[in-house]
């Protein structure tokens, strides 16, 4: 009985157009202030001394994801948030998707593109993140995953006002 109820609730949500599914993916990318993204799979590639490319084992899909914070659409600014690392980047939005390109202090570059396409019947949008690392040997990785509109970071609460001073009654 629970299974039938769950299936009925799911169908009604889809048919009634739950908020996230009702929105067009392109509209989400044009209006979102934050996108929370998770990786599902990925690959690393390294160059051999002979100039060939060697693929390393697949990347761990349990790697923490990233968040794209749109900071200023008029100036095309965004921030890639990866754990404690926040890297400013350039925002590009077109009918093909939303992309952020960021350059790290070590000279490496990351390009994240979120496509205006839902993954199946979910409200997840398809995403790819490519990193071109700098250093003594070029390092390249490409991760695939999904993004969805994220919650804006709430401002810290203001501390409560101190209680009024008591008057002494001598």
PDB file of C-alpha atoms in Angstrom:
ATOM      1  CA  UNK A   1       0.000   0.000   0.000  1.00  0.00           C
ATOM      2  CA  UNK A   2       2.849   2.386   0.850  1.00  0.00           C
ATOM      3  CA  UNK A   3       4.456   1.701  -2.520  1.00  0.00           C
ATOM      4  CA  UNK A   4       1.233   2.527  -4.394  1.00  0.00           C
ATOM      5  CA  UNK A   5       0.827   5.727  -2.377  1.00  0.00           C
ATOM      6  CA  UNK A   6       4.431   6.749  -3.089  1.00  0.00           C
ATOM      7  CA  UNK A   7       4.032   6.087  -6.825  1.00  0.00           C
ATOM      8  CA  UNK A   8       0.766   8.044  -6.895  1.00  0.00           C
ATOM      9  CA  UNK A   9       2.364  10.985  -5.047  1.00  0.00           C
ATOM     10  CA  UNK A  10       5.308  10.964  -7.454  1.00  0.00           C
ATOM     11  CA  UNK A  11       3.039  10.912 -10.516  1.00  0.00           C
ATOM     12  CA  UNK A  12       0.922  13.744  -9.137  1.00  0.00           C
ATOM     13  CA  UNK A  13       4.030  15.816  -8.437  1.00  0.00           C
ATOM     14  CA  UNK A  14       5.281  15.311 -11.986  1.00  0.00           C
ATOM     15  CA  UNK A  15       1.879  15.924 -13.570  1.00  0.00           C
ATOM     16  CA  UNK A  16       1.138  18.964 -11.434  1.00  0.00           C
ATOM     17  CA  UNK A  17       4.512  20.332 -12.404  1.00  0.00           C
ATOM     18  CA  UNK A  18       6.498  20.555  -9.184  1.00  0.00           C
ATOM     19  CA  UNK A  19       8.214  23.930  -8.934  1.00  0.00           C
ATOM     20  CA  UNK A  20      11.619  22.769 -10.180  1.00  0.00           C
ATOM     21  CA  UNK A  21      10.242  20.637 -13.006  1.00  0.00           C
ATOM     22  CA  UNK A  22       7.760  23.307 -14.083  1.00  0.00           C
ATOM     23  CA  UNK A  23      10.540  25.767 -14.761  1.00  0.00           C
ATOM     24  CA  UNK A  24      12.262  25.560 -18.085  1.00  0.00           C
ATOM     25  CA  UNK A  25      15.909  24.572 -17.666  1.00  0.00           C
ATOM     26  CA  UNK A  26      17.103  27.635 -19.615  1.00  0.00           C
ATOM     27  CA  UNK A  27      15.081  29.903 -17.299  1.00  0.00           C
ATOM     28  CA  UNK A  28      16.701  28.264 -14.270  1.00  0.00           C
ATOM     29  CA  UNK A  29      20.165  29.036 -15.649  1.00  0.00           C
ATOM     30  CA  UNK A  30      19.245  32.652 -16.380  1.00  0.00           C
ATOM     31  CA  UNK A  31      17.715  33.310 -12.947  1.00  0.00           C
ATOM     32  CA  UNK A  32      19.569  31.080 -10.452  1.00  0.00           C
ATOM     33  CA  UNK A  33      21.855  32.775  -7.947  1.00  0.00           C
ATOM     34  CA  UNK A  34      23.479  29.501  -6.878  1.00  0.00           C
ATOM     35  CA  UNK A  35      23.821  26.080  -8.437  1.00  0.00           C
ATOM     36  CA  UNK A  36      24.717  23.122  -6.234  1.00  0.00           C
ATOM     37  CA  UNK A  37      26.513  20.458  -8.260  1.00  0.00           C
ATOM     38  CA  UNK A  38      27.527  16.841  -7.617  1.00  0.00           C
ATOM     39  CA  UNK A  39      29.826  14.601  -9.629  1.00  0.00           C
ATOM     40  CA  UNK A  40      28.736  11.203 -10.911  1.00  0.00           C
ATOM     41  CA  UNK A  41      31.894  10.091 -12.762  1.00  0.00           C
ATOM     42  CA  UNK A  42      35.111  11.385 -14.281  1.00  0.00           C
ATOM     43  CA  UNK A  43      38.553  10.666 -15.724  1.00  0.00           C
ATOM     44  CA  UNK A  44      42.126  11.917 -15.272  1.00  0.00           C
ATOM     45  CA  UNK A  45      44.617  12.119 -18.109  1.00  0.00           C
ATOM     46  CA  UNK A  46      48.373  12.659 -17.975  1.00  0.00           C
ATOM     47  CA  UNK A  47      50.965  13.189 -20.669  1.00  0.00           C
ATOM     48  CA  UNK A  48      53.813  10.680 -20.997  1.00  0.00           C
ATOM     49  CA  UNK A  49      57.388  11.879 -21.609  1.00  0.00           C
ATOM     50  CA  UNK A  50      56.957  10.720 -25.213  1.00  0.00           C
ATOM     51  CA  UNK A  51      54.016  13.077 -25.687  1.00  0.00           C
ATOM     52  CA  UNK A  52      51.250  10.484 -25.530  1.00  0.00           C
ATOM     53  CA  UNK A  53      48.207  10.753 -23.321  1.00  0.00           C
ATOM     54  CA  UNK A  54      47.612   8.125 -20.666  1.00  0.00           C
ATOM     55  CA  UNK A  55      44.239   7.737 -18.939  1.00  0.00           C
ATOM     56  CA  UNK A  56      44.341   7.060 -15.230  1.00  0.00           C
ATOM     57  CA  UNK A  57      41.688   5.033 -13.406  1.00  0.00           C
ATOM     58  CA  UNK A  58      38.265   6.686 -13.161  1.00  0.00           C
ATOM     59  CA  UNK A  59      37.873   9.432 -10.579  1.00  0.00           C
ATOM     60  CA  UNK A  60      35.942   8.707  -7.411  1.00  0.00           C
ATOM     61  CA  UNK A  61      32.327   9.869  -7.898  1.00  0.00           C
ATOM     62  CA  UNK A  62      32.085  10.478  -4.132  1.00  0.00           C
ATOM     63  CA  UNK A  63      34.415  13.477  -4.423  1.00  0.00           C
ATOM     64  CA  UNK A  64      32.689  16.489  -2.898  1.00  0.00           C
ATOM     65  CA  UNK A  65      30.978  18.565  -5.532  1.00  0.00           C
ATOM     66  CA  UNK A  66      31.046  22.262  -6.123  1.00  0.00           C
ATOM     67  CA  UNK A  67      28.714  25.209  -5.928  1.00  0.00           C
ATOM     68  CA  UNK A  68      28.498  27.969  -8.487  1.00  0.00           C
ATOM     69  CA  UNK A  69      27.632  31.291  -6.859  1.00  0.00           C
ATOM     70  CA  UNK A  70      26.509  33.939  -9.347  1.00  0.00           C
ATOM     71  CA  UNK A  71      27.824  37.138  -7.787  1.00  0.00           C
ATOM     72  CA  UNK A  72      27.167  39.748 -10.504  1.00  0.00           C
ATOM     73  CA  UNK A  73      25.335  38.983 -13.745  1.00  0.00           C
ATOM     74  CA  UNK A  74      25.857  42.485 -15.154  1.00  0.00           C
ATOM     75  CA  UNK A  75      29.637  42.122 -14.821  1.00  0.00           C
ATOM     76  CA  UNK A  76      29.615  38.372 -15.651  1.00  0.00           C
ATOM     77  CA  UNK A  77      31.117  37.332 -12.309  1.00  0.00           C
ATOM     78  CA  UNK A  78      30.751  34.058 -10.452  1.00  0.00           C
ATOM     79  CA  UNK A  79      32.600  32.083  -7.783  1.00  0.00           C
ATOM     80  CA  UNK A  80      33.361  28.359  -7.841  1.00  0.00           C
ATOM     81  CA  UNK A  81      33.066  27.037  -4.281  1.00  0.00           C
ATOM     82  CA  UNK A  82      34.856  23.736  -3.708  1.00  0.00           C
ATOM     83  CA  UNK A  83      34.951  22.866  -0.006  1.00  0.00           C
ATOM     84  CA  UNK A  84      36.868  25.771   1.621  1.00  0.00           C
ATOM     85  CA  UNK A  85      38.295  26.996  -1.707  1.00  0.00           C
ATOM     86  CA  UNK A  86      36.469  29.906  -3.367  1.00  0.00           C
ATOM     87  CA  UNK A  87      37.769  30.834  -6.810  1.00  0.00           C
ATOM     88  CA  UNK A  88      36.429  33.873  -8.687  1.00  0.00           C
ATOM     89  CA  UNK A  89      35.523  33.247 -12.296  1.00  0.00           C
ATOM     90  CA  UNK A  90      33.984  34.656 -15.430  1.00  0.00           C
ATOM     91  CA  UNK A  91      30.324  33.849 -16.081  1.00  0.00           C
ATOM     92  CA  UNK A  92      29.043  33.127 -19.582  1.00  0.00           C
ATOM     93  CA  UNK A  93      25.370  32.418 -20.275  1.00  0.00           C
ATOM     94  CA  UNK A  94      24.021  31.488 -23.698  1.00  0.00           C
ATOM     95  CA  UNK A  95      21.286  29.264 -25.129  1.00  0.00           C
ATOM     96  CA  UNK A  96      23.880  26.443 -25.000  1.00  0.00           C
ATOM     97  CA  UNK A  97      24.208  26.700 -21.201  1.00  0.00           C
ATOM     98  CA  UNK A  98      25.854  28.474 -18.310  1.00  0.00           C
ATOM     99  CA  UNK A  99      29.638  28.307 -18.063  1.00  0.00           C
ATOM    100  CA  UNK A 100      32.118  29.572 -15.500  1.00  0.00           C
ATOM    101  CA  UNK A 101      35.833  29.743 -16.198  1.00  0.00           C
ATOM    102  CA  UNK A 102      38.141  30.182 -13.217  1.00  0.00           C
ATOM    103  CA  UNK A 103      41.916  30.434 -12.913  1.00  0.00           C
ATOM    104  CA  UNK A 104      43.650  29.105  -9.814  1.00  0.00           C
ATOM    105  CA  UNK A 105      46.713  30.594  -8.123  1.00  0.00           C
ATOM    106  CA  UNK A 106      48.902  27.773  -9.516  1.00  0.00           C
ATOM    107  CA  UNK A 107      47.940  28.740 -13.083  1.00  0.00           C
ATOM    108  CA  UNK A 108      45.463  25.913 -13.588  1.00  0.00           C
ATOM    109  CA  UNK A 109      42.113  26.627 -15.232  1.00  0.00           C
ATOM    110  CA  UNK A 110      38.695  25.081 -14.673  1.00  0.00           C
ATOM    111  CA  UNK A 111      35.701  25.388 -16.975  1.00  0.00           C
ATOM    112  CA  UNK A 112      32.319  24.269 -15.661  1.00  0.00           C
ATOM    113  CA  UNK A 113      29.334  24.129 -18.004  1.00  0.00           C
ATOM    114  CA  UNK A 114      25.767  23.475 -16.891  1.00  0.00           C
ATOM    115  CA  UNK A 115      23.476  22.544 -19.761  1.00  0.00           C
ATOM    116  CA  UNK A 116      19.801  23.570 -20.014  1.00  0.00           C
ATOM    117  CA  UNK A 117      18.764  19.915 -20.083  1.00  0.00           C
ATOM    118  CA  UNK A 118      17.062  17.978 -17.305  1.00  0.00           C
ATOM    119  CA  UNK A 119      18.488  14.551 -16.534  1.00  0.00           C
ATOM    120  CA  UNK A 120      15.527  12.287 -17.255  1.00  0.00           C
ATOM    121  CA  UNK A 121      12.430  13.084 -15.209  1.00  0.00           C
ATOM    122  CA  UNK A 122      14.477  14.774 -12.465  1.00  0.00           C
ATOM    123  CA  UNK A 123      15.069  18.470 -11.898  1.00  0.00           C
ATOM    124  CA  UNK A 124      18.852  17.941 -12.138  1.00  0.00           C
ATOM    125  CA  UNK A 125      20.656  19.732 -14.946  1.00  0.00           C
ATOM    126  CA  UNK A 126      23.550  18.070 -16.774  1.00  0.00           C
ATOM    127  CA  UNK A 127      27.044  19.411 -15.950  1.00  0.00           C
ATOM    128  CA  UNK A 128      30.651  18.900 -17.021  1.00  0.00           C
ATOM    129  CA  UNK A 129      33.732  20.289 -15.287  1.00  0.00           C
ATOM    130  CA  UNK A 130      37.131  20.295 -17.011  1.00  0.00           C
ATOM    131  CA  UNK A 131      40.318  21.162 -15.159  1.00  0.00           C
ATOM    132  CA  UNK A 132      43.603  21.879 -16.877  1.00  0.00           C
ATOM    133  CA  UNK A 133      46.243  21.844 -14.165  1.00  0.00           C
ATOM    134  CA  UNK A 134      49.568  23.596 -14.333  1.00  0.00           C
ATOM    135  CA  UNK A 135      52.846  22.468 -12.841  1.00  0.00           C
ATOM    136  CA  UNK A 136      55.831  20.408 -13.895  1.00  0.00           C
ATOM    137  CA  UNK A 137      53.520  18.043 -15.829  1.00  0.00           C
ATOM    138  CA  UNK A 138      50.179  18.997 -17.352  1.00  0.00           C
ATOM    139  CA  UNK A 139      47.254  17.409 -15.518  1.00  0.00           C
ATOM    140  CA  UNK A 140      43.823  17.174 -17.075  1.00  0.00           C
ATOM    141  CA  UNK A 141      40.607  15.934 -15.535  1.00  0.00           C
ATOM    142  CA  UNK A 142      37.031  15.914 -16.666  1.00  0.00           C
ATOM    143  CA  UNK A 143      34.106  15.253 -14.348  1.00  0.00           C
ATOM    144  CA  UNK A 144      30.472  14.762 -15.199  1.00  0.00           C
ATOM    145  CA  UNK A 145      27.522  15.324 -12.936  1.00  0.00           C
ATOM    146  CA  UNK A 146      24.379  17.226 -12.168  1.00  0.00           C
ATOM    147  CA  UNK A 147      23.411  20.645 -10.819  1.00  0.00           C
ATOM    148  CA  UNK A 148      20.269  22.077  -9.330  1.00  0.00           C
ATOM    149  CA  UNK A 149      19.341  25.503  -8.017  1.00  0.00           C
ATOM    150  CA  UNK A 150      20.902  25.957  -4.589  1.00  0.00           C
ATOM    151  CA  UNK A 151      19.893  27.930  -1.573  1.00  0.00           C
ATOM    152  CA  UNK A 152      21.430  31.338  -1.120  1.00  0.00           C
ATOM    153  CA  UNK A 153      23.796  31.508   1.798  1.00  0.00           C
ATOM    154  CA  UNK A 154      21.889  33.200   4.612  1.00  0.00           C
ATOM    155  CA  UNK A 155      23.454  36.283   6.144  1.00  0.00           C
ATOM    156  CA  UNK A 156      24.717  35.765   9.683  1.00  0.00           C
ATOM    157  CA  UNK A 157      22.109  36.623  12.284  1.00  0.00           C
ATOM    158  CA  UNK A 158      22.640  39.876  14.118  1.00  0.00           C
ATOM    159  CA  UNK A 159      23.432  39.439  17.803  1.00  0.00           C
ATOM    160  CA  UNK A 160      20.522  40.258  20.092  1.00  0.00           C
ATOM    161  CA  UNK A 161      20.457  43.747  21.595  1.00  0.00           C
ATOM    162  CA  UNK A 162      21.746  43.912  25.179  1.00  0.00           C
ATOM    163  CA  UNK A 163      19.033  44.158  27.810  1.00  0.00           C
ATOM    164  CA  UNK A 164      18.372  47.666  29.129  1.00  0.00           C
ATOM    165  CA  UNK A 165      20.401  48.664  32.187  1.00  0.00           C
ATOM    166  CA  UNK A 166      18.574  48.303  35.481  1.00  0.00           C
ATOM    167  CA  UNK A 167      18.140  51.414  37.534  1.00  0.00           C
ATOM    168  CA  UNK A 168      19.220  51.141  41.125  1.00  0.00           C
ATOM    169  CA  UNK A 169      16.520  52.138  43.575  1.00  0.00           C
ATOM    170  CA  UNK A 170      18.286  53.703  46.626  1.00  0.00           C
TER     171      UNK A 170
END
